[in-house]
Coordinates of C-alpha atoms and ligand atoms in Angstrom, one line a residue:
X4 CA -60.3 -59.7 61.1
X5 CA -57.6 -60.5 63.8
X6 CA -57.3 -62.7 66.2
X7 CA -55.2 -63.7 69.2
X8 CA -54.1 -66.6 67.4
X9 CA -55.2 -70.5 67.8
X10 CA -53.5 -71.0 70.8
X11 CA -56.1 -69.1 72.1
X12 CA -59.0 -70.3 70.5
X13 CA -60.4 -73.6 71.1
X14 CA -61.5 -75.5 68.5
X15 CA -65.2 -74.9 68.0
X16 CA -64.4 -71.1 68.1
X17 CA -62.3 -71.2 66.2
X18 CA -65.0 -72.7 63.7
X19 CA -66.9 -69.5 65.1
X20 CA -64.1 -67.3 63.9
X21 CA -64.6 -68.3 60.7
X22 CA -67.8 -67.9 60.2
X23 CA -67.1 -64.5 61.7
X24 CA -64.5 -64.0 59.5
X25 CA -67.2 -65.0 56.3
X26 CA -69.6 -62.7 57.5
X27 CA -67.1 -59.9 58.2
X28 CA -65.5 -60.0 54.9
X29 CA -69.0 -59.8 52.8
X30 CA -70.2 -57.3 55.4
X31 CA -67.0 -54.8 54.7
X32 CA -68.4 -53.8 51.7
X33 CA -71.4 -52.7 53.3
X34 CA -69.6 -50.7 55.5
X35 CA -67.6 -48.6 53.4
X36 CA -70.0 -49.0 50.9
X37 CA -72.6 -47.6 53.4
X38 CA -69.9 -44.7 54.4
X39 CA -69.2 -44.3 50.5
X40 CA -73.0 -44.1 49.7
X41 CA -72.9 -41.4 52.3
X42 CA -70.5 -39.0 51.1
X43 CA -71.7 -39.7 47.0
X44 CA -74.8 -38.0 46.0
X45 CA -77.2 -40.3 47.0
X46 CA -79.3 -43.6 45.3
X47 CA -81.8 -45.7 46.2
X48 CA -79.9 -47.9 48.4
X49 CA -80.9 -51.7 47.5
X50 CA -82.6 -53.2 50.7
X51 CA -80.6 -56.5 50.3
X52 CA -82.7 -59.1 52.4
X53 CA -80.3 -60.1 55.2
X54 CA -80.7 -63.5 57.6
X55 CA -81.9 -62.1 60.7
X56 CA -80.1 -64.0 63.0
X57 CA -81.6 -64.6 66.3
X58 CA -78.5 -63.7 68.4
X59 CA -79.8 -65.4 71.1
X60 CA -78.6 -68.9 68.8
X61 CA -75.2 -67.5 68.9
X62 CA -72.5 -68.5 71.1
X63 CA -71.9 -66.0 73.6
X64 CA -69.3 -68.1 75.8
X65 CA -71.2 -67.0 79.3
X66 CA -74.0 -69.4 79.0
X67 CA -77.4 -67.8 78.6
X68 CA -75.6 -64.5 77.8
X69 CA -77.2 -63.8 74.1
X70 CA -74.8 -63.5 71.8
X71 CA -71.8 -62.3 70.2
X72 CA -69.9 -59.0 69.9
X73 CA -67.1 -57.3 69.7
X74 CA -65.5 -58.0 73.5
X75 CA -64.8 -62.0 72.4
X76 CA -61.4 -63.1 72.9
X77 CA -59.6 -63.5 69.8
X78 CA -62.3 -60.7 67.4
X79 CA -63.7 -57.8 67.3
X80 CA -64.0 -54.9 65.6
X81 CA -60.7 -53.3 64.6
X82 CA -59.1 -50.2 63.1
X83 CA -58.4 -52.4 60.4
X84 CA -61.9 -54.2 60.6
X85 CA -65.3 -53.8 61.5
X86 CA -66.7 -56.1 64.8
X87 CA -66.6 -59.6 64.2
X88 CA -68.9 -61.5 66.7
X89 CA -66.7 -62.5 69.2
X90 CA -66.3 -65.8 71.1
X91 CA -67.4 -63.4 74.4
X92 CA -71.1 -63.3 74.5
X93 CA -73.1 -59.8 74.2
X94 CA -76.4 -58.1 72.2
X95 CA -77.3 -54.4 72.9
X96 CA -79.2 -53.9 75.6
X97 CA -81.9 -56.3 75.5
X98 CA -80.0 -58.2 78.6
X99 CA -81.1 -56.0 81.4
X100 CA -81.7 -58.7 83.3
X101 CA -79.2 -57.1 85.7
X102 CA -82.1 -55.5 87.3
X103 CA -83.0 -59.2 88.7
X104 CA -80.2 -59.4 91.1
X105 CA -79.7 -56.9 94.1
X106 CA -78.3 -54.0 91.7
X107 CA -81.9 -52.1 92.0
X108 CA -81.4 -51.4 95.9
X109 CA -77.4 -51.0 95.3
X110 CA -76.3 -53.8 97.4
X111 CA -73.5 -55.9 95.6
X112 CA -74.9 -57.2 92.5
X113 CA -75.5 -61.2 92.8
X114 CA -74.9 -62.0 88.9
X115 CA -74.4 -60.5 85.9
X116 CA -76.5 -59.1 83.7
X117 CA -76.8 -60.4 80.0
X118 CA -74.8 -58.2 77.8
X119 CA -75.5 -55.3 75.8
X120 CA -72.8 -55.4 73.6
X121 CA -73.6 -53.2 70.3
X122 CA -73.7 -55.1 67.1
X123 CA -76.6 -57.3 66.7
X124 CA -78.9 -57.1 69.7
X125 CA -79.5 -59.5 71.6
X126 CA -82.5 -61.5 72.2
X127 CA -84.5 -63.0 75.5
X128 CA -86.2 -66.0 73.5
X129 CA -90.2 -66.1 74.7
X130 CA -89.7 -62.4 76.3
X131 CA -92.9 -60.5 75.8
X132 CA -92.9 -57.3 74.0
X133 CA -93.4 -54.9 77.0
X134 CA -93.1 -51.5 75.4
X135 CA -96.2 -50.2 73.6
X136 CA -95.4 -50.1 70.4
X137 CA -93.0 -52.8 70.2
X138 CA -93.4 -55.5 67.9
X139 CA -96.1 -58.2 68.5
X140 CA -94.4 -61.3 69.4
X141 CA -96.9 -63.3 69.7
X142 CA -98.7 -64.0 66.5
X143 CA -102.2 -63.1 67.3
X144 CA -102.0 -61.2 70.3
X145 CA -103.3 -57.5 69.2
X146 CA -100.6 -55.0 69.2
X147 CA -100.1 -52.6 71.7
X148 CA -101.9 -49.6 71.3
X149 CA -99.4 -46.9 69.9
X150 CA -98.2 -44.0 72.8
X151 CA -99.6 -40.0 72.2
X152 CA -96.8 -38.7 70.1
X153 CA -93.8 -36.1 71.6
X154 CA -95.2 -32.6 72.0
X155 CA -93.4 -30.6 69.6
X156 CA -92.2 -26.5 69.7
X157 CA -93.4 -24.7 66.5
X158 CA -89.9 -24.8 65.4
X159 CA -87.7 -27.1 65.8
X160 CA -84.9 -25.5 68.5
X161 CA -81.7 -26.6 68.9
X162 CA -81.7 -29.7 70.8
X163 CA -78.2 -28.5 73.0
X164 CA -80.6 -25.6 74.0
X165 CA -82.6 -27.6 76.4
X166 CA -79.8 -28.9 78.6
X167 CA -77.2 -27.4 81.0
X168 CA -74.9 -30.1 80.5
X169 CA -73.0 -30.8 77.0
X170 CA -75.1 -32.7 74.3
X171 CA -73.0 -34.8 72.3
X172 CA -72.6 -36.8 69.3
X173 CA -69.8 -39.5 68.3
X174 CA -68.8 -37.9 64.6
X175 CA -67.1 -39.6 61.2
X176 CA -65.0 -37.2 60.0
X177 CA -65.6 -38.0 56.3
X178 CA -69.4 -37.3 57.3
X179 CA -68.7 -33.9 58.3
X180 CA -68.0 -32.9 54.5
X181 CA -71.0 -33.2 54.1
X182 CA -73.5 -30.4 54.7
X183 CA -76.6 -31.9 56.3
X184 CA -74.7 -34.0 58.3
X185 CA -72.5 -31.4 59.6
X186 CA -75.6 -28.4 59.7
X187 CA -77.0 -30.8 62.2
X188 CA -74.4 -31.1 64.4
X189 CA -73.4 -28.0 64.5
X190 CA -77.4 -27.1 65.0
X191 CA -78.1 -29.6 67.7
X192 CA -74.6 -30.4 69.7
X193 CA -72.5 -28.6 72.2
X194 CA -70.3 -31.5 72.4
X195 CA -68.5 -33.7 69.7
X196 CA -66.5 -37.2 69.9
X197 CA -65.2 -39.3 67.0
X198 CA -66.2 -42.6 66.4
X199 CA -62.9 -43.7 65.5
X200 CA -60.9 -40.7 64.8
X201 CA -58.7 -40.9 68.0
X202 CA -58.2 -44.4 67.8
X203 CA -54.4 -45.8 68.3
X204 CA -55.5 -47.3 64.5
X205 CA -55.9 -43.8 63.1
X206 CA -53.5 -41.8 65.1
X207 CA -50.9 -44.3 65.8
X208 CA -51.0 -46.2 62.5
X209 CA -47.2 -47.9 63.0
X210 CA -44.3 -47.7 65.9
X211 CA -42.9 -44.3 64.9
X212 CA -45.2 -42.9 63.0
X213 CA -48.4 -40.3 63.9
X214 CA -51.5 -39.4 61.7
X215 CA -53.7 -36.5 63.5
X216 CA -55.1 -35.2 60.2
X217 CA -58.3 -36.9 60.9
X218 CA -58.8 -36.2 64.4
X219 CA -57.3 -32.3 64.0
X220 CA -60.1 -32.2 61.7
X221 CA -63.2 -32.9 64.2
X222 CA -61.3 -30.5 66.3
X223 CA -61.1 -27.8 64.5
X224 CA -64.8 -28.2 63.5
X225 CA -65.7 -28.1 67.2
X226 CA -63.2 -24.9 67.6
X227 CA -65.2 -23.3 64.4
X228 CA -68.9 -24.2 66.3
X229 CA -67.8 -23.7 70.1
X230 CA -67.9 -26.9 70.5
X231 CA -66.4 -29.3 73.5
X232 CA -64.4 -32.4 72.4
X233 CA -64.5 -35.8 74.0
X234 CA -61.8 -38.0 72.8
X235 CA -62.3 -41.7 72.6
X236 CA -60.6 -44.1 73.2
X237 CA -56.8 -44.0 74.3
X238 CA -57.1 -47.5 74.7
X239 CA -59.2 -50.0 73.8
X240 CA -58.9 -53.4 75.9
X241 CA -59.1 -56.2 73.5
X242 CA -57.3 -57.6 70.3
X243 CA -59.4 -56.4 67.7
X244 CA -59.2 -52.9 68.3
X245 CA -55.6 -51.9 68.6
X246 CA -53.3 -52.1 65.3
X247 CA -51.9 -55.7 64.2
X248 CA -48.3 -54.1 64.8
X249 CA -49.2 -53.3 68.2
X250 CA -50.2 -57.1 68.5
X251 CA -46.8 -57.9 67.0
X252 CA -44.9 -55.3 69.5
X253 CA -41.8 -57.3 71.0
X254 CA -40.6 -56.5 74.3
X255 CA -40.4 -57.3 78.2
X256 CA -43.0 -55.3 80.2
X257 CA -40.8 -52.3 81.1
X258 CA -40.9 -52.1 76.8
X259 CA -44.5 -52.7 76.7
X260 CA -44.9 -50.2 79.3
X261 CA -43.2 -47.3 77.2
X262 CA -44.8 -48.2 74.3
X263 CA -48.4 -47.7 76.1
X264 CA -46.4 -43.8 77.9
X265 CA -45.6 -42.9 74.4
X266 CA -48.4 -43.3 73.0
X267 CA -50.7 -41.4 75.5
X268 CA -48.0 -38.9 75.9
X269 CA -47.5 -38.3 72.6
X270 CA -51.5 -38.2 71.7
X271 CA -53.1 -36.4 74.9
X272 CA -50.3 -33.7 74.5
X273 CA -50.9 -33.2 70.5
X274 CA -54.7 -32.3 71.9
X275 CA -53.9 -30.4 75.2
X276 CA -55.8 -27.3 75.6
X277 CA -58.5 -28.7 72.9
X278 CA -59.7 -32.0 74.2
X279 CA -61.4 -31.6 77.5
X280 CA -62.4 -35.6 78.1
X281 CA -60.5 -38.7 77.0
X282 CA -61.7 -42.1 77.1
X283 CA -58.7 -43.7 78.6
X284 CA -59.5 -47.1 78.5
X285 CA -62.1 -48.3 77.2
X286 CA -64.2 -51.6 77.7
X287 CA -61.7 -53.6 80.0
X288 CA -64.0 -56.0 82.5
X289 CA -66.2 -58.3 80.5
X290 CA -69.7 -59.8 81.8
X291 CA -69.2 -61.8 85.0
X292 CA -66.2 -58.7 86.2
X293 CA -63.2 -60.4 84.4
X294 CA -60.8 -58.6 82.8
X295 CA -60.6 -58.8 79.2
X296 CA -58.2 -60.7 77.7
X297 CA -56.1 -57.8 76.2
X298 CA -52.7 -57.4 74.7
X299 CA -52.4 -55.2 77.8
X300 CA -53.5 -57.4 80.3
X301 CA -51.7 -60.3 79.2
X302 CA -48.2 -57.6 79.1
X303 CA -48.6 -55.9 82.3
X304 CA -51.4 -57.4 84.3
X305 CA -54.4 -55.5 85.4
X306 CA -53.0 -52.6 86.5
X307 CA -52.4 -51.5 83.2
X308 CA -55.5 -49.4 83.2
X309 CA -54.2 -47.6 86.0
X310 CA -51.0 -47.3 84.4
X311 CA -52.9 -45.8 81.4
X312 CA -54.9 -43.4 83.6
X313 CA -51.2 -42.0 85.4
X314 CA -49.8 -41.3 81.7
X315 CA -53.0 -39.4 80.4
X316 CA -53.1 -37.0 84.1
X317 CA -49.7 -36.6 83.8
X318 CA -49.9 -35.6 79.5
X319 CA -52.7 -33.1 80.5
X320 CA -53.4 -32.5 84.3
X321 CA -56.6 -30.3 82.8
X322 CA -58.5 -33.2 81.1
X323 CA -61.0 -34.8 82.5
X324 CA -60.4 -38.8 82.6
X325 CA -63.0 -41.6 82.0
X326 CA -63.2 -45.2 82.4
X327 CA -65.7 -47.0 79.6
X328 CA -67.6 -49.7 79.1
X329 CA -71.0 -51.3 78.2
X330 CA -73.3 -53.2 80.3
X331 CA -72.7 -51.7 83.6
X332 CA -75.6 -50.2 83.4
X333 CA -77.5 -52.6 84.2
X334 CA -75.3 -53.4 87.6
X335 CA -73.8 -57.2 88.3
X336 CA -70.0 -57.9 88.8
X337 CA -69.0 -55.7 85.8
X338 CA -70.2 -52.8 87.5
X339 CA -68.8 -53.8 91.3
X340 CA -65.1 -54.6 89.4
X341 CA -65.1 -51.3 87.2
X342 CA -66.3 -49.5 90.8
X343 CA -63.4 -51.3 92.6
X344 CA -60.8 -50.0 89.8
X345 CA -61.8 -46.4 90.6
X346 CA -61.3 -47.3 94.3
X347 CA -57.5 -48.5 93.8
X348 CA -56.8 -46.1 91.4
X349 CA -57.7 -43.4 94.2
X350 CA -55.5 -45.3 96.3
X351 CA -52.4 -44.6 94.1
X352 CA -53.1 -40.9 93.6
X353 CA -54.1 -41.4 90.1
X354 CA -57.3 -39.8 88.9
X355 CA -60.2 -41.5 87.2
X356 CA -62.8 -38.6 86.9
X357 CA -65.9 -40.4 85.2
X358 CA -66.7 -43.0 84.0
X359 CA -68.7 -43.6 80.6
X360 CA -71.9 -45.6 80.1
X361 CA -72.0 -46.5 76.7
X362 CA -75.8 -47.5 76.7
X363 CA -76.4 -49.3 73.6
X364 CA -79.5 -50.3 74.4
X365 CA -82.8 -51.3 73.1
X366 CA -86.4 -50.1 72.6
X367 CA -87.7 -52.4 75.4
X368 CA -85.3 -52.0 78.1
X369 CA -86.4 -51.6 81.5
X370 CA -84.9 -48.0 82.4
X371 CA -85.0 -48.6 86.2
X372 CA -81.9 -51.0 86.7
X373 CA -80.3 -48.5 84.5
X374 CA -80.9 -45.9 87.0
X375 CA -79.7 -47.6 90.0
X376 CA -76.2 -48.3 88.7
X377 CA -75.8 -44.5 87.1
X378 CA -76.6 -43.5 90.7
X379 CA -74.3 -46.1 91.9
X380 CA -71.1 -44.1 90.2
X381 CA -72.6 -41.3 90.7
X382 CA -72.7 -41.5 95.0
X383 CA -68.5 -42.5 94.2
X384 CA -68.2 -39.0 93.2
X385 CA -67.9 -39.7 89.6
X386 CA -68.7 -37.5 86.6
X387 CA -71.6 -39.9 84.6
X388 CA -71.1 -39.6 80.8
X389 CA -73.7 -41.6 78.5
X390 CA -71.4 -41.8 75.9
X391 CA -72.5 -43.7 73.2
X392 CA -76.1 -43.6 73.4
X393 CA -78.4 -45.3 70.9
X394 CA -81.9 -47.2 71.4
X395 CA -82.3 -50.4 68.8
X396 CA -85.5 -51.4 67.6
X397 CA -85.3 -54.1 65.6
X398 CA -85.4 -56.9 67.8
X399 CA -87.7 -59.3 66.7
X400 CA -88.2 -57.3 63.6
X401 CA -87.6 -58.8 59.6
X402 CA -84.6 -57.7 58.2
X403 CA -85.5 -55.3 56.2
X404 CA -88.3 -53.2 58.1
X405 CA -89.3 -50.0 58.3
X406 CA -89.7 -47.9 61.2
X407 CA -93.4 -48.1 62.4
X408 CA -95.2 -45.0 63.7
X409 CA -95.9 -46.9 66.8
X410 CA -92.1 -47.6 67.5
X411 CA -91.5 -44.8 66.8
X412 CA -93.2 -43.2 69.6
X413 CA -92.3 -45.7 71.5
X414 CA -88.7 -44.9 71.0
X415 CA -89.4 -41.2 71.8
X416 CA -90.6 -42.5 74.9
X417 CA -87.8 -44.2 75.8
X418 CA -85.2 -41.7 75.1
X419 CA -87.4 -39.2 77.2
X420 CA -87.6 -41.4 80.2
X421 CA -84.2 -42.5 79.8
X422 CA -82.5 -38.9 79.8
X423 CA -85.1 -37.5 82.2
X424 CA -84.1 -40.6 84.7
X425 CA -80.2 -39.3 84.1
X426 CA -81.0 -35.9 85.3
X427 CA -83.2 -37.2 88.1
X428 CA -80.5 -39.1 89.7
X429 CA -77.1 -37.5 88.6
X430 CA -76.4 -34.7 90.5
X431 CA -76.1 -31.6 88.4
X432 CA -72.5 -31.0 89.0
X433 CA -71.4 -34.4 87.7
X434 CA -73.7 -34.7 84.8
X435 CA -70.8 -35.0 82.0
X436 CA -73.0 -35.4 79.6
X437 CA -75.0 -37.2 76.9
X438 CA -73.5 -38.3 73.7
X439 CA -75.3 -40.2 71.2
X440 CA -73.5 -42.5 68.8
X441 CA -73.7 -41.3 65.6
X442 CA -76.1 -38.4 64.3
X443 CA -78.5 -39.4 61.7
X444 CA -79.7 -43.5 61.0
X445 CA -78.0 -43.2 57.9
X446 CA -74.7 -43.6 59.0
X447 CA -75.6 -44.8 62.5
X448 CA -72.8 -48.0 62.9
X449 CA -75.4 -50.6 63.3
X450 CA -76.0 -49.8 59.7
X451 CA -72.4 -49.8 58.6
X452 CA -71.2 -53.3 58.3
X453 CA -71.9 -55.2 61.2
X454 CA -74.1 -58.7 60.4
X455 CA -77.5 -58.2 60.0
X456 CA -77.2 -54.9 59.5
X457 CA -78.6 -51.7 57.2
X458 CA -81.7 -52.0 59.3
X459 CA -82.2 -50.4 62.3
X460 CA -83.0 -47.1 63.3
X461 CA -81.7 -46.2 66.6
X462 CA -80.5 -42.5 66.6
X463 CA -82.5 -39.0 66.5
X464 CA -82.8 -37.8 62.9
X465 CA -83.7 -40.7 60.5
X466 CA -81.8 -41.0 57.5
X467 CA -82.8 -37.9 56.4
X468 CA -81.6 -35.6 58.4
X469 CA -85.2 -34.9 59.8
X470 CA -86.0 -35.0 63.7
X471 CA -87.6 -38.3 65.3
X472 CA -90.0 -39.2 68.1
X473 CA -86.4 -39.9 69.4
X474 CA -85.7 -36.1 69.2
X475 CA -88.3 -34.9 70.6
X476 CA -88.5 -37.6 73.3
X477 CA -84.9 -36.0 74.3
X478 CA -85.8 -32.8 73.5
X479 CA -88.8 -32.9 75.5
X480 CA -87.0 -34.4 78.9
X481 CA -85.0 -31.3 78.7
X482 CA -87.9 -29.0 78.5
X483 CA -89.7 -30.9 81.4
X484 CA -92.1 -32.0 78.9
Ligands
LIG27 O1 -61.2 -45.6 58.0 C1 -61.3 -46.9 57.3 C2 -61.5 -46.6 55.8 O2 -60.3 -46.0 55.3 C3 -61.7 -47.9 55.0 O3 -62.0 -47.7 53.7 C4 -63.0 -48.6 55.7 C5 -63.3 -49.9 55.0 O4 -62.3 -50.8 55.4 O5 -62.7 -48.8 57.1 C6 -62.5 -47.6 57.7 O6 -62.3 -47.9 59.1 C7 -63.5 -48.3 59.8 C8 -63.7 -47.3 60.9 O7 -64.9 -47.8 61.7 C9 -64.0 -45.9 60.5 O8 -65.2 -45.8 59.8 C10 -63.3 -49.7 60.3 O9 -63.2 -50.6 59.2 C11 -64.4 -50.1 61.2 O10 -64.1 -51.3 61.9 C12 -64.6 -49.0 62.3 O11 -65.8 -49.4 63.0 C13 -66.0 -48.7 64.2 C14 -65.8 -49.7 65.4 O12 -66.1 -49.0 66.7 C15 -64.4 -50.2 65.5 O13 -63.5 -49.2 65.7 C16 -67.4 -48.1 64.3 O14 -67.5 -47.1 63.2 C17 -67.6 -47.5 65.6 O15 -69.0 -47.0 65.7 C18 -67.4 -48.5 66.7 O16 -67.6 -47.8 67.9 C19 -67.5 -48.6 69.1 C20 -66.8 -47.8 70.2 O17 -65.5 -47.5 69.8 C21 -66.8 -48.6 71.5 N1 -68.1 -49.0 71.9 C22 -68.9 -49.8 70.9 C23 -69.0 -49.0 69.6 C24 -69.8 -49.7 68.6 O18 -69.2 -50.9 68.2

């Protein structure tokens, strides 16, 4: 786990760092354990009892934000590390309290809304359960009545057959060894991304020295399934995601500045003609519309995403560039600052084409607020991209659950209203796509090494491989279901 060093920390963080740091280093093993377990023929996988914190107790540094993840100052998740909980405040999704301020009518957002920061989600102490099916929170109070389950077709058809626009799915390239994982890919997807396969950790691993093996491989499986790449991220805006030598890269800003052209150079070139999308930069404005605290921004000011966005349209003029982040969805400053680096960016002649909504969000998110801001970027012109796409559904759940019928449906529900709301108000020419993040629950990343994790269930096909409620919820808002 890295950080930005003490002189950036203040004392009880640094406290929190620790801790981080404790739970990081006993949660690695799950992680590659979990990816390990993946790719080795499988056993009963030992449902270790974890704490379930109540993020809402963590620390998030915006007061009233939920809690920690990967965006803090100081952690996060890294090439060389998984996320850490960061002194920055975030939860998935359950924060769409955005939806309170003037973000539902468009006008300029008031405040921010709570975070939805992947990782461990976040929690609205006291907040009723208001999605059928969602866990009672009130002990007593009768559970809400389960919903009608997802129509089905008498077989199951390819999920990519439904939609006009590219259906996607961030990939592990170990994973696609293997043959269910990569049957149901190839089946279901028109699109792939990497989870961390075009990361500067795995393609830039030190100063002079370039690794595409990896990445070439997720390629060349979308080239074998005619398949559409979307390449994330060229640059990720805080500490814990770019390579400890990066960190430790000496130089005025004119050096820094090179170092940042070379690199997107060297890596959108590699991939020109078989990449369509990059994520250029990815999560750089923080809840309240302040920039992260990145090596970038602290080496060349804000206007390094710009700067990042000229290199990557002059490496390849052909791909099609996005700006992404998390929480924006759900509208607030974030939103209004990330909107107002598209404007500038137009201003210098450099092109931002899209911009990516991660939407990590959570079984009982209101899907309204969501709406409003898609249609927000959307009215700018942009191409939308829900890029990494997953609906949590543990809150409030014991550590070790399982996956209730009820939920379930419930989550089917949500990704059908959710998707069907994206085609409602994106106009067809700019709907970039939807990419979920990750393929199967199995491997999903809230079940590889992140506290509290192993227990969730936020993707499509559970961890066998099979189709969800969540399928066909997606499937069905395709269909018109
Ligand atoms: O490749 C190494 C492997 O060689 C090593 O044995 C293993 C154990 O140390 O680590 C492996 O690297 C891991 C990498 O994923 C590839 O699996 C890193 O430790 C781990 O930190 C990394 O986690 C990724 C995380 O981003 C940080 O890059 C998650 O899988 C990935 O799902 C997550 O994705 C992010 C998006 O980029 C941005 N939006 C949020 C999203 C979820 O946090």
């Amino acid at each position: 786990m890295r950080f930005t060093g003490p002189t950036y920390l203040t004392q009880r963080s640094f406290r929190l760092v620790a801790l981080v740091t404790f739970i990081f280093a006993s949660s690695l093993s799950s992680c590659s354990s979990s990816l390990e377990e993946e790719l080795a023929p499988t056993k009963p996988k030992e449902n270790s009892s974890v704490d379930v914190k109540d993020p809402a107790k963590g620390s998030g540094s915006d007061a009233g934000q939920g809690t920690s993840g990967q965006s803090g100052e100081g952690e996060g998740s890294s090439g060389e590390g998984a996320a850490g909980s960061g002194e920055g405040a975030a939860g998935s999704g359950e924060g769409g309290s955005g939806s309170k301020d003037g973000a539902e009518d468009g006008k300029e957002p008031a405040s921010d809304p709570a975070p939805t920061k992947p990782g461990t989600p976040a929690t609205t102490p006291g907040a009723p359960a208001t999605t059928p099916g969602a866990p009672v929170t009130t002990p007593g109070t009768p559970a809400t009545p389960a919903l009608p389950a997802q129509p089905k077709p008498a077989t199951v058809v390819p999920l990519k057959s439904a939609f006009d626009f590219p259906v996607g799915a961030a990939v592990v390239k170990e994973l696609l060894e293997k043959p269910e994982y990569a049957n149901t890919v190839s089946k279901h997807f028109s699109r792939i991304g990497s989870e961390s396969d075009f990361k500067w950790g795995s393609v830039h691993p030190s100063k002079d020295k370039y690794t595409f093996a990896k990445a070439d491989a997720v390629v060349a499986f979308a080239q074998k399934h005619n398949m559409k790449v979307h390449a994330h991220t060229l640059l990720w805006a805080h500490d814990g995601n770019e390579p400890k030598w990066v960190k430790e890269f000496q130089g005025d800003a004119a050096a820094w500045e090179q170092l940042m052209k070379d690199h997107i150079y060297t890596v959108v070139k590699h991939f020109k003609g078989k990449v369509q999308s990059w994520d250029v930069v990815n999560e750089p404005i923080k809840e309240g519309g302040v920039y992260t605290n990145s090596i970038w921004y602290r080496k060349l000011g804000k206007d390094y995403i710009i700067k990042a966005f000229k290199f990557a349209q002059e490496a390849d003029p052909q791909a099609k560039l996005f700006l992404n982040d998390y929480g924006q969805e759900y509208g607030g400053k974030k939103m209004k600052e990330l909107l107002n680096i598209v404007d500038e960016a137009k201003k210098q002649g450099v092109k931002i084409h899209g911009m990516g909504f991660q939407l990590h969000t959570v079984l009982r998110m209101e899907a309204k607020p969501i709406m409003t801001n898609l249609k927000l970027a959307a009215d700018k012109g942009l191409l939308i991209h829900i890029s990494e796409f997953d609906i949590s559904v543990k809150y409030g759940m014991p550590a070790t659950f399982q996956l209730s019928d009820a939920m379930n449906k419930a989550q089917g529900e949500k990704y059908k209203e959710i998707v069907s709301g994206y085609m409602k108000v994106v106009p067809k020419s700019q709907q970039w796509g939807i990419t979920t993040w990750g393929v199967s629950d199995k491997t999903s990343y809230f079940n590889k090494g992140y506290p509290n994790s192993d227990h969730d269930y936020p993707l499509l096909f559970d961890r066998n491989y099979q189709p969800k409620e969540a399928f066909y919820g997606f499937l069905n808002a395709g269909l018109g279901k």
